[in-house]
Short mmCIF file of C-alpha atoms in Angstrom, two decimals:
data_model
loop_
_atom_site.label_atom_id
_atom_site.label_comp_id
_atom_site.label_asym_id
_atom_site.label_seq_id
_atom_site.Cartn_x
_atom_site.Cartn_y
_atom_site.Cartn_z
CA UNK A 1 55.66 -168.88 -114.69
CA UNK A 2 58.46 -167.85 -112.05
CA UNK A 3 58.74 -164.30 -111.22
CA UNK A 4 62.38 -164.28 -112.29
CA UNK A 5 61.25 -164.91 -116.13
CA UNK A 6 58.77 -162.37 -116.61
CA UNK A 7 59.27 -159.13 -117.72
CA UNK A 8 60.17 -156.11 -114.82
CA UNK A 9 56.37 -155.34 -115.06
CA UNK A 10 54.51 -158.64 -114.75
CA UNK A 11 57.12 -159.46 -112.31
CA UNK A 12 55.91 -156.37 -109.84
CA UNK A 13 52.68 -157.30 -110.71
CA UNK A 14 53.31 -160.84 -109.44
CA UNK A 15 55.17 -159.88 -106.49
CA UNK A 16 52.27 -157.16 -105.46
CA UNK A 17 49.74 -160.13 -105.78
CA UNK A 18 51.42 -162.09 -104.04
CA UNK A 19 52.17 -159.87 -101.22
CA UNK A 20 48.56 -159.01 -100.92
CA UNK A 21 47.36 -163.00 -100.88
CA UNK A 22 49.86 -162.92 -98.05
CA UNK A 23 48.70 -159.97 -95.90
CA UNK A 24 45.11 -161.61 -96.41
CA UNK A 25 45.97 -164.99 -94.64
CA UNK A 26 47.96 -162.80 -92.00
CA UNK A 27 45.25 -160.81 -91.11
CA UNK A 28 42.59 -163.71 -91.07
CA UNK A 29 44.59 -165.76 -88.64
CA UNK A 30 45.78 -162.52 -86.42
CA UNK A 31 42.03 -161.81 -86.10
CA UNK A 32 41.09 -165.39 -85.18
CA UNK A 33 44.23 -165.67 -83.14
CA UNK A 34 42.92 -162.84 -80.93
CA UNK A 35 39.19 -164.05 -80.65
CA UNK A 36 40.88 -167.40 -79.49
CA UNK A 37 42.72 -165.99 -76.60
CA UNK A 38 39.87 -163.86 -75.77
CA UNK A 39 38.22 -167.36 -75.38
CA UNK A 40 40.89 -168.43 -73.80
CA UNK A 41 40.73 -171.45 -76.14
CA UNK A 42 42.89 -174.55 -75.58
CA UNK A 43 43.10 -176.29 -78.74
CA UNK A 44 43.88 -173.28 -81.59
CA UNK A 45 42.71 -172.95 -85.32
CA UNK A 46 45.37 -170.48 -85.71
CA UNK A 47 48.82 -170.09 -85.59
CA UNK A 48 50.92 -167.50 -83.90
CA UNK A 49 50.86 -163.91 -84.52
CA UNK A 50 54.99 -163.76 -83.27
CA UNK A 51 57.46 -166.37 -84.42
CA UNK A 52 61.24 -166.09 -82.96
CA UNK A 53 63.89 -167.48 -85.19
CA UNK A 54 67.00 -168.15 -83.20
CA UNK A 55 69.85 -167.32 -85.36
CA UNK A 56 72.93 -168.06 -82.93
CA UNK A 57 76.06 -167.19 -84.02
CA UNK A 58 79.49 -166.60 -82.38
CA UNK A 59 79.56 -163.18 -80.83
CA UNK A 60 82.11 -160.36 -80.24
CA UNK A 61 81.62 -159.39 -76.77
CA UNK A 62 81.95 -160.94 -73.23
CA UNK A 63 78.56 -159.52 -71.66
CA UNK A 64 78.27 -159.83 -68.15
CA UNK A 65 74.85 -161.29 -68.09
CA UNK A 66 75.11 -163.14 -70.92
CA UNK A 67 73.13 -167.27 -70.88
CA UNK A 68 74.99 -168.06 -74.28
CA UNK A 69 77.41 -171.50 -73.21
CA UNK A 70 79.03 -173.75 -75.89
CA UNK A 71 76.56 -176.04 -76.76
CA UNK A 72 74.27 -173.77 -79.33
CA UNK A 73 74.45 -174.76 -82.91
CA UNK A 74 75.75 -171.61 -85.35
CA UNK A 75 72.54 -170.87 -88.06
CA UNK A 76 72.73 -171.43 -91.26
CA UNK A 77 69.80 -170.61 -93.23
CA UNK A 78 70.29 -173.62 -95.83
CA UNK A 79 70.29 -176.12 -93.02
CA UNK A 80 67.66 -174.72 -91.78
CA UNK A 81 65.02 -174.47 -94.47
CA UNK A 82 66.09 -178.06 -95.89
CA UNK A 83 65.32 -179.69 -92.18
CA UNK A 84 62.23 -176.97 -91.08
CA UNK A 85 61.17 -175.03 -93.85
CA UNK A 86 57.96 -176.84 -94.34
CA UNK A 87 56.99 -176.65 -90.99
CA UNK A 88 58.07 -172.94 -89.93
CA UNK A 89 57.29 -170.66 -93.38
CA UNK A 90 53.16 -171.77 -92.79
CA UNK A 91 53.67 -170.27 -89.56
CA UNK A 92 56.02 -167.13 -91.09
CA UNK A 93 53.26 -166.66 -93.52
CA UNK A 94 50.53 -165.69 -90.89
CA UNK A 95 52.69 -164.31 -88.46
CA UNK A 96 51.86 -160.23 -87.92
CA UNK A 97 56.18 -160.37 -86.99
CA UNK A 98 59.24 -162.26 -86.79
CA UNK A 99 61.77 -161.59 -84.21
CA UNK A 100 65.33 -162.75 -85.66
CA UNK A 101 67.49 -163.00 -82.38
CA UNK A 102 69.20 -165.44 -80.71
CA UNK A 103 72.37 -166.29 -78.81
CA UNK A 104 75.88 -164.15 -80.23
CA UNK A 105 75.72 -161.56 -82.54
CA UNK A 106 73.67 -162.28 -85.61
CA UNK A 107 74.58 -159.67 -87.75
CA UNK A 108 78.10 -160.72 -87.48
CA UNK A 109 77.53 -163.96 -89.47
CA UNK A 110 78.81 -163.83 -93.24
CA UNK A 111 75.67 -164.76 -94.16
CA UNK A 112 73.88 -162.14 -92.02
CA UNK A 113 72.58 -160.15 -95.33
CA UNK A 114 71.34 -163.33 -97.36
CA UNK A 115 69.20 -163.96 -94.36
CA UNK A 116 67.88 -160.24 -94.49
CA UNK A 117 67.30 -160.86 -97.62
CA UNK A 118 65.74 -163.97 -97.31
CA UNK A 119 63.02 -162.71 -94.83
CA UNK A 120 62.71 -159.25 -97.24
CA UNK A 121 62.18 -161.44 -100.04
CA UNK A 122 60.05 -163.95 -98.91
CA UNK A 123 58.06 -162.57 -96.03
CA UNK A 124 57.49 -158.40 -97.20
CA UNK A 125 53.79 -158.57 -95.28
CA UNK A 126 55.64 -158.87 -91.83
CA UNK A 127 57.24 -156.83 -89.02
CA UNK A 128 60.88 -157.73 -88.32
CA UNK A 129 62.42 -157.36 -85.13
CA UNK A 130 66.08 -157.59 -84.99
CA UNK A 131 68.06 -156.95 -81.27
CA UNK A 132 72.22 -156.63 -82.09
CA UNK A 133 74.93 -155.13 -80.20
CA UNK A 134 75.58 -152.50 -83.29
CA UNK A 135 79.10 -153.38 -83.58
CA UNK A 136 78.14 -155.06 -87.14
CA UNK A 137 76.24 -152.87 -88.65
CA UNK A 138 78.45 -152.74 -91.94
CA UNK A 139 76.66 -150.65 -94.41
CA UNK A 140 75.24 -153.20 -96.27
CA UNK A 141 73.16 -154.81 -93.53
CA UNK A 142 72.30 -151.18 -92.67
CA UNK A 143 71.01 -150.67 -96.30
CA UNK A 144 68.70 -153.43 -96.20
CA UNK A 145 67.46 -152.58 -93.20
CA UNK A 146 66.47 -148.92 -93.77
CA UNK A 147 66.01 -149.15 -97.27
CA UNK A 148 62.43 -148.05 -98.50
CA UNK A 149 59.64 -150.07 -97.37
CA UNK A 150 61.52 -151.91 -94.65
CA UNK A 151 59.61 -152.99 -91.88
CA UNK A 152 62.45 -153.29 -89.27
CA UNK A 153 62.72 -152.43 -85.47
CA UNK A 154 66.42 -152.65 -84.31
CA UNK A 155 67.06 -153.49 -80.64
CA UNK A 156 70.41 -151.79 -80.24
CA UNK A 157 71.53 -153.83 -77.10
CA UNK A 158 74.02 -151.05 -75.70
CA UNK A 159 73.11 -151.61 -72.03
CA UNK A 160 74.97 -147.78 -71.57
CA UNK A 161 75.68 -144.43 -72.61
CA UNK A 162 79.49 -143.78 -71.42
CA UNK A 163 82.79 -145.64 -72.69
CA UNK A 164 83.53 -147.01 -69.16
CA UNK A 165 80.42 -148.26 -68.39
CA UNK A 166 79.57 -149.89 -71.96
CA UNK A 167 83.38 -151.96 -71.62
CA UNK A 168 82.50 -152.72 -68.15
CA UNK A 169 79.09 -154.47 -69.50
CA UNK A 170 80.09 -156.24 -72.42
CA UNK A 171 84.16 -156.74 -71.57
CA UNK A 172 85.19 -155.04 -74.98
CA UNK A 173 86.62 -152.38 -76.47
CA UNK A 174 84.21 -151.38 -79.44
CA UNK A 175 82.56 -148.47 -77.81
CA UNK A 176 83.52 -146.07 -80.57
CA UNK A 177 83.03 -148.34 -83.54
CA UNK A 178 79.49 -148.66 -81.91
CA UNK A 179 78.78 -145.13 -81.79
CA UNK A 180 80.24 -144.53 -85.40
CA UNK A 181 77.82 -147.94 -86.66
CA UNK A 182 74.86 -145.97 -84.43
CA UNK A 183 75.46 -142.77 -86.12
CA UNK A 184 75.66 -143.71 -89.56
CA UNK A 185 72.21 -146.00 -88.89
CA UNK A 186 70.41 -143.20 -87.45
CA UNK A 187 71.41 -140.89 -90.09
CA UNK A 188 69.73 -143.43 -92.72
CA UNK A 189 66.49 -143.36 -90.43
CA UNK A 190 66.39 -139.64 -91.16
CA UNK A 191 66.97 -140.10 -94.76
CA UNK A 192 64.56 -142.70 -95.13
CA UNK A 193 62.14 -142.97 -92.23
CA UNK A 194 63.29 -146.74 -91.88
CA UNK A 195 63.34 -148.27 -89.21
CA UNK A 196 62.01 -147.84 -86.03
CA UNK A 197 65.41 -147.90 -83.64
CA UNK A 198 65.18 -148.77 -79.69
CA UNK A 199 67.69 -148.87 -76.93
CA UNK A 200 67.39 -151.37 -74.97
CA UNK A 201 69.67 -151.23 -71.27
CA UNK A 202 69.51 -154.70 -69.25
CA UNK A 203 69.47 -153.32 -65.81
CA UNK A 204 72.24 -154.85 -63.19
CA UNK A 205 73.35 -153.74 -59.76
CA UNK A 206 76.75 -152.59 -62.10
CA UNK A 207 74.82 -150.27 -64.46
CA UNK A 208 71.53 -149.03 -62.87
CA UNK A 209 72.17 -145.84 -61.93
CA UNK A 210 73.01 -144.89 -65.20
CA UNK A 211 69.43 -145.57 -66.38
CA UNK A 212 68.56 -141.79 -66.26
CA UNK A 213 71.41 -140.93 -68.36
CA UNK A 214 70.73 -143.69 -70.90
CA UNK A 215 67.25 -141.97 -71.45
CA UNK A 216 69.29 -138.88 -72.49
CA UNK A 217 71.41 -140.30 -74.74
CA UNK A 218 68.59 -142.22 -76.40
CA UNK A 219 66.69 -138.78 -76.64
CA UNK A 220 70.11 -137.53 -78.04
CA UNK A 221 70.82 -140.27 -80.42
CA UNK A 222 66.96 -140.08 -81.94
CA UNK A 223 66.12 -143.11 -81.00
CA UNK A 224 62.75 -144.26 -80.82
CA UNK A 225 62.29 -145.85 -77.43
CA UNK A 226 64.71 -146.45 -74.63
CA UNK A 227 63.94 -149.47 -73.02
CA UNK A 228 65.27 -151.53 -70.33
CA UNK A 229 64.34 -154.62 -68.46
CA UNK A 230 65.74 -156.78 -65.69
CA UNK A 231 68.82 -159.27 -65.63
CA UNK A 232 67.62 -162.83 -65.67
CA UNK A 233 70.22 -164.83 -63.45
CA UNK A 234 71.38 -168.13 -65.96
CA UNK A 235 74.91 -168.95 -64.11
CA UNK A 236 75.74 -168.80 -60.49
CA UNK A 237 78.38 -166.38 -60.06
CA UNK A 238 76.06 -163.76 -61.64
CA UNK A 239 73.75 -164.39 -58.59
CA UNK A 240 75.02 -160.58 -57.41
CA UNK A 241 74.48 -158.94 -60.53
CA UNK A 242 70.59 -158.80 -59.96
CA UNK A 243 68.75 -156.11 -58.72
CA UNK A 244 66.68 -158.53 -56.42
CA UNK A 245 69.53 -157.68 -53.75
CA UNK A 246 69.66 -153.68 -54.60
CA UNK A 247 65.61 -153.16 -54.77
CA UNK A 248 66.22 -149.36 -54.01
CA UNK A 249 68.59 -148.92 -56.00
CA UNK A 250 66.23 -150.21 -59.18
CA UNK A 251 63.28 -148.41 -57.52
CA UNK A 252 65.24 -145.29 -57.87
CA UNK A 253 66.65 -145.26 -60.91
CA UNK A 254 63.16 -146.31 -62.59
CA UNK A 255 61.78 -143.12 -60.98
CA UNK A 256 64.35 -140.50 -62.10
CA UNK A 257 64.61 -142.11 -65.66
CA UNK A 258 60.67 -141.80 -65.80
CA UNK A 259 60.52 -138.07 -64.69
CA UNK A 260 63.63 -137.55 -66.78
CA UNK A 261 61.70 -139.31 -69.82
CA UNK A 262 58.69 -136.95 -69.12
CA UNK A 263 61.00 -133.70 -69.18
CA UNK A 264 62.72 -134.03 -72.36
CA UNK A 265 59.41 -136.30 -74.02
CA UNK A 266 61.39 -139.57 -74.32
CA UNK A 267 59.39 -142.43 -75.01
CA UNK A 268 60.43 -145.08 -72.71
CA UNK A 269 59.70 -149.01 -71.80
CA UNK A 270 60.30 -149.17 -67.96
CA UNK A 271 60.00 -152.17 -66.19
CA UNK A 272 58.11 -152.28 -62.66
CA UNK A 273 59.40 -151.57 -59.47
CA UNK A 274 59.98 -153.86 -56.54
CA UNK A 275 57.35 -153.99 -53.99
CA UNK A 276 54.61 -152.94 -55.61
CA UNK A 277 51.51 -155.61 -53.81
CA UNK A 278 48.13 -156.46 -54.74
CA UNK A 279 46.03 -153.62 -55.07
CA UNK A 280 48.63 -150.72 -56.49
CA UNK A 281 48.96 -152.61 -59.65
CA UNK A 282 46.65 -155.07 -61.49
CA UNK A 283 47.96 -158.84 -62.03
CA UNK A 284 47.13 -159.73 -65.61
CA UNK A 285 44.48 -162.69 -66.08
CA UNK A 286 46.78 -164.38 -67.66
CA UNK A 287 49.53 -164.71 -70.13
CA UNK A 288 49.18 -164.39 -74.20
CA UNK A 289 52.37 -166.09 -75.10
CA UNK A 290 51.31 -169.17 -75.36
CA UNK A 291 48.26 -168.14 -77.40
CA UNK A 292 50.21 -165.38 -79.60
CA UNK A 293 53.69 -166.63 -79.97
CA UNK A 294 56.21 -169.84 -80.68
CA UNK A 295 60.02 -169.78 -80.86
CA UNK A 296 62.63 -171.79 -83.19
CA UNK A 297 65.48 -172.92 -82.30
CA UNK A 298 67.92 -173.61 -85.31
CA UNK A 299 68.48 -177.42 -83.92
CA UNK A 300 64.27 -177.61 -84.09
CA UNK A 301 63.10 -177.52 -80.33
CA UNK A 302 60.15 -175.28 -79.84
CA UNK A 303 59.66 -172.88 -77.23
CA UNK A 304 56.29 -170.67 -75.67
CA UNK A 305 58.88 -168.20 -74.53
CA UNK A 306 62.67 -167.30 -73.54
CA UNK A 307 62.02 -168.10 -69.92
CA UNK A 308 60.04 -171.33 -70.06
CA UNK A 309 62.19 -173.97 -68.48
CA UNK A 310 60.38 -177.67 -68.92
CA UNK A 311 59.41 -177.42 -72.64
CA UNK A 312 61.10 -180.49 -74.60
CA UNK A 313 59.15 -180.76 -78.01
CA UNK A 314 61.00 -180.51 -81.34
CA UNK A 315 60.12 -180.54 -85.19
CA UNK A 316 62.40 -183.53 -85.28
CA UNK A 317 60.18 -185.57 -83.65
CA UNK A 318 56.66 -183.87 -84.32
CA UNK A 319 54.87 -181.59 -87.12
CA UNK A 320 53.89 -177.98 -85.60
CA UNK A 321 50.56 -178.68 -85.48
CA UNK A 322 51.23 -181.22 -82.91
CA UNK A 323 53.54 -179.71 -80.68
CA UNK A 324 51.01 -176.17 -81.24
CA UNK A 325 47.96 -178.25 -80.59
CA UNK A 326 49.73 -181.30 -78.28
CA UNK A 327 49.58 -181.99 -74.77
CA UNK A 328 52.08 -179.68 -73.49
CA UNK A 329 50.76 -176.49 -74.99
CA UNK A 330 47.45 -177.65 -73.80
CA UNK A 331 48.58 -178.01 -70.04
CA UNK A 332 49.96 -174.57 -70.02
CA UNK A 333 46.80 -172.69 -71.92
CA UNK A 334 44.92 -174.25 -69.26
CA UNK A 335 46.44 -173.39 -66.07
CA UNK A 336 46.60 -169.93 -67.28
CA UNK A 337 43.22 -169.82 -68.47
CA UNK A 338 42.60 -170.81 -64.53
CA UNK A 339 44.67 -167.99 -63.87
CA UNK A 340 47.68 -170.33 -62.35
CA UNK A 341 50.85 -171.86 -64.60
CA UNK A 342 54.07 -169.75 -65.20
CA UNK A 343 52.13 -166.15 -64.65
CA UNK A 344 52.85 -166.49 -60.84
CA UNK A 345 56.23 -165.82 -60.88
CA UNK A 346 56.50 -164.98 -64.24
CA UNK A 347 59.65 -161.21 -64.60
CA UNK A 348 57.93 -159.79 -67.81
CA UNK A 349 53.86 -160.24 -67.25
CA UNK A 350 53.32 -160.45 -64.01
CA UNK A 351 54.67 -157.28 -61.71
CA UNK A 352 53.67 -158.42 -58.40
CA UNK A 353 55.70 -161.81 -59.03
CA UNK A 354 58.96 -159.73 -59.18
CA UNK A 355 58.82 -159.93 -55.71
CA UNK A 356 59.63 -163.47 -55.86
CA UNK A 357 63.03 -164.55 -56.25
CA UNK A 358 61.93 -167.27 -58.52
CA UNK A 359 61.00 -165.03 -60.93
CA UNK A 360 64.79 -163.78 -61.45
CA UNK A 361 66.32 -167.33 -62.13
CA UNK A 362 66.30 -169.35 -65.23
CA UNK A 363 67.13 -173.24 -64.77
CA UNK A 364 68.24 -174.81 -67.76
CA UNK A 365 70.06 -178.13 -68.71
CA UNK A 366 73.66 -177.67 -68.19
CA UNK A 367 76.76 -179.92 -70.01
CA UNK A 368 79.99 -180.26 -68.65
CA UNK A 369 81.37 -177.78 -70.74
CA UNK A 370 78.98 -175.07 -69.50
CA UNK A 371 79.75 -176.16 -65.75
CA UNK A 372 83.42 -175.84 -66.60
CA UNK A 373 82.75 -172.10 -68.03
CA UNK A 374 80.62 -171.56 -64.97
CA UNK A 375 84.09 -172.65 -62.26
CA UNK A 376 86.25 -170.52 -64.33
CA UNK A 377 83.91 -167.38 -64.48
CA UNK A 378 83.12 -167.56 -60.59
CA UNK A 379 87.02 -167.11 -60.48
CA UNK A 380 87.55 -164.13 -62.77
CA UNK A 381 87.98 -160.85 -61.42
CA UNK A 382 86.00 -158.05 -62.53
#
């Protein structure tokens, strides 16, 4: 009998069985997923403890570093369960988390609270990870998202902590609609305990030395972490916008915002410093992603990760199992396992390969219309 016939009682009943059948599978294929990267196992019996769904939609700002061109398809979550359903809620099912992110600003969609209520509804075992530039956080969304027994993290993607610098980042004007959206969130995190908020701050040679004072304002705001990571180079004329040319500039600002972290007791997420060589910090044996994670992108193609570059498998042509288990997630599982692959120059696991400028470029297929975008930005004045 559906749960929508039965009485309020059997119905909680249902839905508390249910739940529990789920966080059984998810914990049975988390624990076997770990054992098989400890193996360092090529061919998997599990699935991936992390799924990404890529929910692109059009977005509100300008950001300076921003990879998002004109050829990414807008979500909708109709499309997408009719054409991928079958194949991605297996994988939801077992997954520990599900990172909803994506190109634009998904919040901003009309149908950004059906989806949240989708992935409430239908997923309640999981962690959910959502990164937005707060400038849509109508009270609604926010409702879902701190409501009781939410299991949300927000990224708040501010990338500052002052009006001038925040408009200089992402080329609008919203900086006090996104402190009124921030406040109102963090005052339902106090009321409810829900969710778990971080800053995040993508670090560029026009922002870094703000870093410090971004770890205040977190502290200030209550959030829960400030984080911040490195800008990943997607278009030429943001070529200058990387730290790889301003090393002590990065160096330094990492330093102060750690001792400033440690002063006021600010959990942060730093990344590491340039220059570091073999010896003063240890190179991982290899990389998990491949064994603990998958990303979906609305049109179908499958990625290991956001910065893997030659990866051209699809649900439209293959079931998950065979892209999971097929040749190219094979090839990479074993030249990690050999301790080679994508870790050499990877930003995120691999600190010694920040050193390489490789590791601060991402190559990806470009159409006319993204070259075009490209000319016309390399002309635009700051």
């Amino acid at each position: 009998m559906p749960a929508e016939t039965l009485s309020p009682q059997a119905a909680v009943s249902w839905a508390d069985m249910r739940r529990c059948g789920l966080a059984r599978l998810q914990r049975e294929n988390v624990a076997l997923n770990l054992r098989e990267f400890e193996e360092k196992r090529i061919i998997l019996a599990s699935t991936p403890q992390t799924v990404f769904v890529q929910i692109n939609a059009i977005c509100n700002a300008d950001c300076v570093f921003c990879s998002k061109g004109y050829d990414y398809p807008l979500f909708r979550i109709e499309d997408y369960l009719e054409k991928y359903g079958a194949q991605a809620t297996p994988v939801l099912q077992r997954a520990s988390r599900v990172i909803l992110t994506g190109s634009g600003e998904f919040l901003g969609l009309p149908d950004a609270a059906k989806i949240l209520r989708y992935f409430n509804s239908e997923f309640p075992h999981v962690d959910k990870y959502v990164a937005t530039n707060a400038s849509h956080l109508r009270p609604e969304v926010c409702e879902l998202i701190a409501a009781a027994g939410s299991r949300y993290t927000l990224q708040l993607s501010l990338h500052a902590s002052d009006r001038e610098t925040h408009k200089l980042m992402m080329r609008y004007n919203l900086f006090d609609k996104m402190m009124g959206n921030v406040r109102h969130l963090m005052e339902l995190k106090r009321k409810h305990g829900n969710p778990t908020v971080n800053f995040m701050y993508v670090m560029t040679t026009l922002n870094a030395e703000h870093l410090p004072d971004f770890v205040r304002f977190a502290k200030e705001m209550g959030a829960d972490c400030a984080m911040a990571g490195y800008f990943y180079i997607y278009e030429a004329q943001q070529k200058y916008l990387s730290l790889y040319f301003k090393q002590e500039l990065a160096n330094r600002a990492i330093d102060e915002a750690r001792r400033v972290a440690e002063e006021i007791g600010m959990p942060v997420g730093l990344p590491p410093k340039f220059g570091q060589k073999e010896g003063e910090v240890q190179r991982p044996s290899s990389c998990s992603e491949p064994w603990h994670q998958v990303m979906f992108n609305p049109d179908g193609g499958v990625l290991p990760c956001d910065v893997y570059v030659a990866f051209h498998e699809s649900l439209n042509d293959k079931s998950f199992g065979e892209i999971w288990n097929g040749p190219t997630y094979r090839s990479i599982r074993r030249a990690l396992k050999g301790g080679s692959g994508c870790l050499t120059t990877c930003p995120r696991h691999n600190p010694i390969g920040l050193n390489d400028w490789r590791s601060h470029v991402i190559h990806r297929h470009k159409d006319p219309a993204q070259i075009v975008k490209e000319y016309n930005e390399a002309l635009r004045k700051p």
